[in-house]
Amino acid sequence: HLLALFVSVFIFYMGIEILSDALGGEQTELRYVPFVAAGAFIGVVINYFMARYKIYVGEQTGSESLKADGYHSKMDMYCGIAVLVGIVGSLFGMPDLDKVAAIVAMVLLMISGYEIFTENIRALLHPNEEVQHSYHAHGFHGNKKMLAGMGSVLVAAYLLSGIYTVQMDESGVVKRFGKVVKEVSPGIHYRLPAPIEEVSIVNSSNIQKVETGVQELLTGDTNLVNVNLSVHYRISNAMHYLLNVKNEDILIQSGAETSIRQIVGKSKIDYILTEGKDEIEASAKEALNAIMGKNETGIEIVSVQLIQADPPESVLSSFQDLATARQDKS
């Protein structure tokens, strides 16, 4: 009986850990879902046969601890089924089912721990009294009040899954059946649980960077120059960004390449290589912001840096000779 009590306390502890992880953990993208689902299914099958075996041996030997462990394995089987539900939910675009499944697993563990604990405490307090073990005879299915409580917890967990937090440096957009209904500001908010509504959150203050890569461009005086831009940007309008942008890096690279090509095509090589850097950067930023705004991307260009502006290697020696000749003339 004492070992059975220890098992029940351990079950309670595991249930609290699961609840803490479910409510406090961040949403992560599941990978290798088919393999995880197959592993969960195998775990359910193994726990089923292990539970039956432990309970059978415990009844034959009169070991309360072994029977308690058998019903613990049975709860593991039900938890495994809950995990499968969560995995399938994420596979079909309902990631919130993962947390709901975790809460279901917690409830099942708590029920198992409660029944094991109360029955063995009763057995220790009344050693000469024959006790009918409800978890032996019926498991948690025999307790109607407990089933009603479990159902209430599941409904409450489903409704509470709609609570979410938007941090001070974030913006959120709520979609109802895929249609945008509103944009949300920082704070604690509520949405209808999945699959009715879902929220997408973006970091609106994080400055990100993308480079165009080296381009060989033709200047206004028909010279060649290698140019590379570094573009720093942030998300200024979450709704436009989530609706109109799929890959912001490719979008910004294309816009920056178009902008710098037009600027270089109107400039002379000497201007680009000497005093024109600041003006080129300002012109590229203005042109790129115009492109982002025209297409309603929700992206703001913070700065543009001209990190490379050199003649191609094939003509570099000629430019060096020209620079030397100019110095000699001066």
Short mmCIF file of C-alpha atoms in Angstrom, two decimals:
data_model
loop_
_atom_site.label_atom_id
_atom_site.label_comp_id
_atom_site.label_asym_id
_atom_site.label_seq_id
_atom_site.Cartn_x
_atom_site.Cartn_y
_atom_site.Cartn_z
CA HIS A 1 0.00 0.00 0.00
CA LEU A 2 2.84 2.42 0.80
CA LEU A 3 4.43 1.78 -2.60
CA ALA A 4 1.05 2.33 -4.24
CA LEU A 5 0.79 5.69 -2.43
CA PHE A 6 4.25 6.61 -3.72
CA VAL A 7 3.10 5.78 -7.26
CA SER A 8 0.02 8.00 -6.85
CA VAL A 9 2.15 10.92 -5.61
CA PHE A 10 4.47 10.48 -8.59
CA ILE A 11 1.44 10.48 -10.91
CA PHE A 12 0.21 13.77 -9.38
CA TYR A 13 3.66 15.28 -9.87
CA MET A 14 3.76 14.25 -13.54
CA GLY A 15 0.28 15.70 -14.07
CA ILE A 16 1.37 19.07 -12.64
CA GLU A 17 4.48 19.05 -14.86
CA ILE A 18 2.37 18.36 -17.95
CA LEU A 19 -0.07 21.17 -17.08
CA SER A 20 2.79 23.61 -16.46
CA ASP A 21 4.41 22.79 -19.81
CA ALA A 22 1.08 23.00 -21.66
CA LEU A 23 0.18 26.43 -20.27
CA GLY A 24 3.62 27.98 -20.20
CA GLY A 25 5.39 26.45 -23.20
CA GLU A 26 5.75 28.25 -26.51
CA GLN A 27 4.11 26.95 -29.64
CA THR A 28 6.63 25.06 -31.75
CA GLU A 29 6.38 23.60 -35.19
CA LEU A 30 6.11 19.80 -35.18
CA ARG A 31 8.51 17.94 -37.43
CA TYR A 32 8.46 14.38 -38.77
CA VAL A 33 4.77 14.14 -37.84
CA PRO A 34 4.15 10.70 -39.47
CA PHE A 35 7.05 9.15 -37.53
CA VAL A 36 5.92 10.79 -34.28
CA ALA A 37 2.36 9.55 -34.84
CA ALA A 38 3.63 6.03 -35.52
CA GLY A 39 5.73 6.14 -32.35
CA ALA A 40 2.75 7.35 -30.30
CA PHE A 41 0.58 4.56 -31.70
CA ILE A 42 3.21 1.94 -30.85
CA GLY A 43 3.42 3.43 -27.35
CA VAL A 44 -0.35 3.07 -26.93
CA VAL A 45 -0.21 -0.60 -27.94
CA ILE A 46 2.73 -1.35 -25.64
CA ASN A 47 1.11 0.39 -22.66
CA TYR A 48 -2.12 -1.52 -23.25
CA PHE A 49 -0.45 -4.93 -23.01
CA MET A 50 1.84 -3.83 -20.17
CA ALA A 51 -1.15 -2.58 -18.18
CA ARG A 52 -3.04 -5.86 -18.61
CA TYR A 53 0.03 -7.88 -17.67
CA LYS A 54 0.85 -5.82 -14.54
CA ILE A 55 -2.74 -5.89 -13.31
CA TYR A 56 -2.98 -9.65 -13.90
CA VAL A 57 0.26 -10.41 -12.05
CA GLY A 58 -0.69 -7.98 -9.27
CA GLU A 59 -4.03 -9.73 -8.74
CA GLN A 60 -2.38 -13.15 -8.75
CA THR A 61 0.27 -12.11 -6.23
CA GLY A 62 -1.85 -9.70 -4.17
CA SER A 63 0.59 -6.82 -4.86
CA GLU A 64 -1.20 -3.49 -4.54
CA SER A 65 1.84 -1.56 -5.83
CA LEU A 66 2.03 -3.69 -8.98
CA LYS A 67 -1.69 -3.25 -9.62
CA ALA A 68 -1.35 0.50 -9.08
CA ASP A 69 1.52 0.56 -11.57
CA GLY A 70 -0.64 -1.41 -14.00
CA TYR A 71 -3.35 1.22 -13.84
CA HIS A 72 -0.67 3.86 -14.21
CA SER A 73 0.31 2.15 -17.49
CA LYS A 74 -3.35 2.15 -18.45
CA MET A 75 -3.47 5.91 -17.93
CA ASP A 76 -0.31 6.15 -20.06
CA MET A 77 -2.23 4.42 -22.81
CA TYR A 78 -5.03 7.00 -22.62
CA CYS A 79 -2.42 9.78 -22.55
CA GLY A 80 -0.90 8.28 -25.68
CA ILE A 81 -4.29 8.45 -27.37
CA ALA A 82 -4.53 12.13 -26.37
CA VAL A 83 -1.09 12.72 -27.88
CA LEU A 84 -2.25 11.14 -31.15
CA VAL A 85 -5.22 13.50 -31.19
CA GLY A 86 -2.91 16.48 -30.69
CA ILE A 87 -0.56 15.34 -33.47
CA VAL A 88 -3.41 14.76 -35.92
CA GLY A 89 -4.83 18.18 -35.00
CA SER A 90 -1.54 19.93 -35.80
CA LEU A 91 -1.34 17.98 -39.06
CA PHE A 92 -4.72 19.43 -40.12
CA GLY A 93 -3.93 23.00 -39.12
CA MET A 94 -5.24 22.94 -35.52
CA PRO A 95 -2.11 23.39 -33.36
CA ASP A 96 -4.15 24.31 -30.26
CA LEU A 97 -5.32 20.69 -30.03
CA ASP A 98 -1.80 19.84 -28.91
CA LYS A 99 -2.21 21.85 -25.69
CA VAL A 100 -5.74 20.55 -25.20
CA ALA A 101 -4.40 16.99 -25.56
CA ALA A 102 -1.77 17.76 -22.92
CA ILE A 103 -4.49 18.96 -20.54
CA VAL A 104 -6.51 15.81 -21.26
CA ALA A 105 -3.44 13.74 -20.41
CA MET A 106 -3.07 15.71 -17.17
CA VAL A 107 -6.71 15.08 -16.23
CA LEU A 108 -6.38 11.34 -16.88
CA LEU A 109 -3.23 11.15 -14.77
CA MET A 110 -4.88 13.08 -11.94
CA ILE A 111 -7.88 10.73 -11.99
CA SER A 112 -5.60 7.72 -11.85
CA GLY A 113 -3.54 9.20 -9.03
CA TYR A 114 -6.64 10.22 -7.06
CA GLU A 115 -8.22 6.77 -7.21
CA ILE A 116 -4.99 4.96 -6.31
CA PHE A 117 -4.30 7.35 -3.44
CA THR A 118 -7.79 7.29 -1.86
CA GLU A 119 -8.23 3.53 -2.09
CA ASN A 120 -4.86 2.76 -0.53
CA ILE A 121 -5.31 5.36 2.23
CA ARG A 122 -8.64 3.68 3.03
CA ALA A 123 -6.95 0.31 3.04
CA LEU A 124 -4.23 1.56 5.45
CA LEU A 125 -6.76 3.16 7.81
CA HIS A 126 -9.03 0.09 7.82
CA PRO A 127 -6.69 -2.89 7.35
CA ASN A 128 -9.27 -5.47 8.47
CA GLU A 129 -12.01 -4.13 6.27
CA GLU A 130 -12.48 -5.50 2.78
CA VAL A 131 -12.39 -2.56 0.38
CA GLN A 132 -13.85 -2.59 -3.08
CA HIS A 133 -11.23 -0.90 -5.27
CA SER A 134 -13.10 1.23 -7.74
CA TYR A 135 -10.07 1.66 -9.96
CA HIS A 136 -9.60 -2.11 -10.04
CA ALA A 137 -13.17 -2.91 -10.94
CA HIS A 138 -14.10 -0.16 -13.26
CA GLY A 139 -11.20 2.24 -13.69
CA PHE A 140 -12.16 5.87 -14.03
CA HIS A 141 -15.24 4.98 -16.12
CA GLY A 142 -17.17 3.90 -13.04
CA ASN A 143 -17.12 7.27 -11.37
CA LYS A 144 -19.81 9.43 -12.97
CA LYS A 145 -18.99 12.52 -10.94
CA MET A 146 -15.35 12.27 -11.93
CA LEU A 147 -16.28 11.82 -15.58
CA ALA A 148 -18.48 14.91 -15.37
CA GLY A 149 -15.61 16.81 -13.78
CA MET A 150 -13.24 15.63 -16.48
CA GLY A 151 -15.69 16.76 -19.15
CA SER A 152 -15.96 20.18 -17.49
CA VAL A 153 -12.20 20.49 -17.37
CA LEU A 154 -11.92 19.62 -21.07
CA VAL A 155 -14.57 22.16 -22.05
CA ALA A 156 -12.92 24.81 -19.89
CA ALA A 157 -9.49 23.94 -21.35
CA TYR A 158 -10.88 24.24 -24.88
CA LEU A 159 -12.44 27.62 -24.17
CA LEU A 160 -9.36 28.91 -22.32
CA SER A 161 -7.13 27.90 -25.23
CA GLY A 162 -8.33 31.09 -26.91
CA ILE A 163 -6.42 33.29 -24.45
CA TYR A 164 -3.19 34.67 -25.91
CA THR A 165 -0.71 37.45 -25.20
CA VAL A 166 0.78 39.98 -27.60
CA GLN A 167 4.06 41.45 -26.31
CA MET A 168 4.92 45.15 -26.43
CA ASP A 169 7.13 44.71 -29.51
CA GLU A 170 4.61 42.57 -31.38
CA SER A 171 1.44 42.95 -33.44
CA GLY A 172 -1.24 40.34 -34.07
CA VAL A 173 -3.88 39.59 -36.67
CA VAL A 174 -6.96 37.45 -35.95
CA LYS A 175 -8.44 35.29 -38.71
CA ARG A 176 -11.88 33.67 -38.57
CA PHE A 177 -12.10 30.68 -40.90
CA GLY A 178 -9.15 32.16 -42.83
CA LYS A 179 -10.66 35.67 -43.16
CA VAL A 180 -8.97 38.56 -41.36
CA VAL A 181 -11.35 40.11 -38.81
CA LYS A 182 -9.13 42.45 -36.79
CA GLU A 183 -5.64 43.58 -35.87
CA VAL A 184 -4.71 43.42 -32.18
CA SER A 185 -2.36 45.58 -30.14
CA PRO A 186 -0.06 44.48 -27.30
CA GLY A 187 -1.78 42.99 -24.26
CA ILE A 188 -3.85 39.97 -23.21
CA HIS A 189 -6.59 39.04 -25.69
CA TYR A 190 -9.13 36.33 -26.38
CA ARG A 191 -10.11 34.66 -29.63
CA LEU A 192 -12.58 31.90 -30.36
CA PRO A 193 -10.81 28.51 -30.01
CA ALA A 194 -9.49 26.65 -33.05
CA PRO A 195 -10.55 25.87 -35.67
CA ILE A 196 -12.92 28.87 -35.57
CA GLU A 197 -10.31 31.58 -35.12
CA GLU A 198 -6.52 31.69 -35.20
CA VAL A 199 -4.03 34.46 -34.48
CA SER A 200 -0.77 35.26 -36.26
CA ILE A 201 1.77 37.33 -34.35
CA VAL A 202 4.74 39.17 -35.86
CA ASN A 203 7.56 41.10 -34.20
CA SER A 204 7.11 44.72 -35.28
CA SER A 205 10.26 46.16 -33.69
CA ASN A 206 12.85 43.57 -34.67
CA ILE A 207 15.23 44.99 -37.30
CA GLN A 208 16.16 42.38 -39.91
CA LYS A 209 18.80 42.46 -42.62
CA VAL A 210 19.09 41.13 -46.15
CA GLU A 211 21.81 41.63 -48.77
CA THR A 212 21.31 41.80 -52.51
CA GLY A 213 24.59 40.09 -53.33
CA VAL A 214 27.17 41.44 -55.75
CA GLN A 215 25.69 42.76 -59.03
CA GLU A 216 27.63 43.93 -62.07
CA LEU A 217 25.83 47.05 -63.29
CA LEU A 218 26.32 49.52 -66.12
CA THR A 219 26.79 53.16 -65.09
CA GLY A 220 25.48 56.25 -66.86
CA ASP A 221 28.84 56.80 -68.55
CA THR A 222 28.95 53.17 -69.82
CA ASN A 223 31.34 51.78 -67.22
CA LEU A 224 30.91 48.60 -65.22
CA VAL A 225 30.74 48.54 -61.40
CA ASN A 226 30.16 45.79 -58.83
CA VAL A 227 27.56 46.83 -56.25
CA ASN A 228 26.27 45.11 -53.10
CA LEU A 229 23.55 46.56 -50.87
CA SER A 230 22.65 45.70 -47.27
CA VAL A 231 19.00 46.48 -46.48
CA HIS A 232 17.68 46.79 -42.91
CA TYR A 233 13.91 46.56 -42.47
CA ARG A 234 11.11 45.91 -39.98
CA ILE A 235 7.40 45.00 -40.06
CA SER A 236 5.33 48.19 -39.77
CA ASN A 237 1.88 46.84 -40.67
CA ALA A 238 1.18 43.28 -39.52
CA MET A 239 -2.08 42.93 -41.46
CA HIS A 240 -0.58 43.93 -44.82
CA TYR A 241 2.51 41.83 -44.15
CA LEU A 242 0.59 38.65 -43.32
CA LEU A 243 -1.85 39.07 -46.22
CA ASN A 244 0.49 40.15 -49.01
CA VAL A 245 3.97 38.79 -48.26
CA LYS A 246 5.15 35.18 -48.52
CA ASN A 247 8.94 35.58 -48.64
CA GLU A 248 10.09 39.03 -47.58
CA ASP A 249 13.79 38.38 -48.27
CA ILE A 250 13.21 37.63 -51.96
CA LEU A 251 10.79 40.56 -52.23
CA ILE A 252 13.26 43.04 -50.70
CA GLN A 253 16.18 41.69 -52.72
CA SER A 254 14.24 42.12 -55.97
CA GLY A 255 13.13 45.64 -55.02
CA ALA A 256 16.65 46.67 -53.97
CA GLU A 257 18.17 45.30 -57.18
CA THR A 258 15.66 47.24 -59.26
CA SER A 259 16.23 50.46 -57.30
CA ILE A 260 20.03 50.39 -57.37
CA ARG A 261 20.06 49.46 -61.07
CA GLN A 262 18.09 52.60 -61.89
CA ILE A 263 20.27 54.80 -59.66
CA VAL A 264 23.58 53.46 -61.01
CA GLY A 265 22.28 53.73 -64.59
CA LYS A 266 21.92 57.51 -64.13
CA SER A 267 25.23 58.07 -62.31
CA LYS A 268 28.84 58.37 -63.42
CA ILE A 269 31.48 55.91 -62.26
CA ASP A 270 33.58 58.57 -60.49
CA TYR A 271 30.56 59.76 -58.54
CA ILE A 272 29.70 56.20 -57.44
CA LEU A 273 33.24 55.38 -56.34
CA THR A 274 33.89 58.65 -54.49
CA GLU A 275 31.50 61.18 -52.96
CA GLY A 276 28.18 59.66 -54.08
CA LYS A 277 27.82 56.89 -51.47
CA ASP A 278 25.52 58.75 -49.01
CA GLU A 279 23.23 60.08 -51.74
CA ILE A 280 23.02 56.67 -53.41
CA GLU A 281 22.04 55.05 -50.10
CA ALA A 282 19.36 57.70 -49.44
CA SER A 283 17.97 57.38 -52.98
CA ALA A 284 17.89 53.57 -52.76
CA LYS A 285 16.06 53.71 -49.40
CA GLU A 286 13.47 56.14 -50.77
CA ALA A 287 12.89 54.09 -53.93
CA LEU A 288 12.66 50.82 -52.03
CA ASN A 289 10.19 52.24 -49.49
CA ALA A 290 8.08 53.45 -52.42
CA ILE A 291 8.02 49.91 -53.85
CA MET A 292 7.08 48.40 -50.47
CA GLY A 293 4.32 50.96 -49.94
CA LYS A 294 2.88 50.65 -53.45
CA ASN A 295 2.47 46.90 -53.02
CA GLU A 296 1.11 47.22 -49.44
CA THR A 297 3.70 44.84 -48.02
CA GLY A 298 3.64 46.30 -44.50
CA ILE A 299 7.46 46.48 -44.58
CA GLU A 300 9.38 49.62 -43.69
CA ILE A 301 12.94 50.08 -44.94
CA VAL A 302 14.96 51.45 -42.01
CA SER A 303 18.28 51.93 -43.80
CA VAL A 304 20.25 50.95 -46.90
CA GLN A 305 24.02 50.55 -46.86
CA LEU A 306 26.25 50.47 -49.93
CA ILE A 307 28.72 47.90 -48.64
CA GLN A 308 30.52 47.42 -51.96
CA ALA A 309 31.07 49.63 -55.01
CA ASP A 310 34.13 48.51 -56.97
CA PRO A 311 35.10 48.17 -60.62
CA PRO A 312 35.11 44.57 -61.91
CA GLU A 313 38.42 42.71 -61.59
CA SER A 314 38.82 42.65 -65.38
CA VAL A 315 39.10 46.46 -65.49
CA LEU A 316 40.38 47.12 -61.96
CA SER A 317 43.98 47.61 -63.13
CA SER A 318 42.86 50.22 -65.66
CA PHE A 319 41.03 52.17 -62.94
CA GLN A 320 44.09 51.97 -60.70
CA ASP A 321 46.25 53.31 -63.54
CA LEU A 322 43.78 56.12 -64.09
CA ALA A 323 43.75 57.00 -60.39
CA THR A 324 47.58 57.02 -60.35
CA ALA A 325 47.69 59.24 -63.44
CA ARG A 326 45.29 61.70 -61.79
CA GLN A 327 47.44 61.82 -58.70
CA ASP A 328 50.57 62.39 -60.80
CA LYS A 329 48.79 65.20 -62.70
CA SER A 330 47.69 66.81 -59.43
#
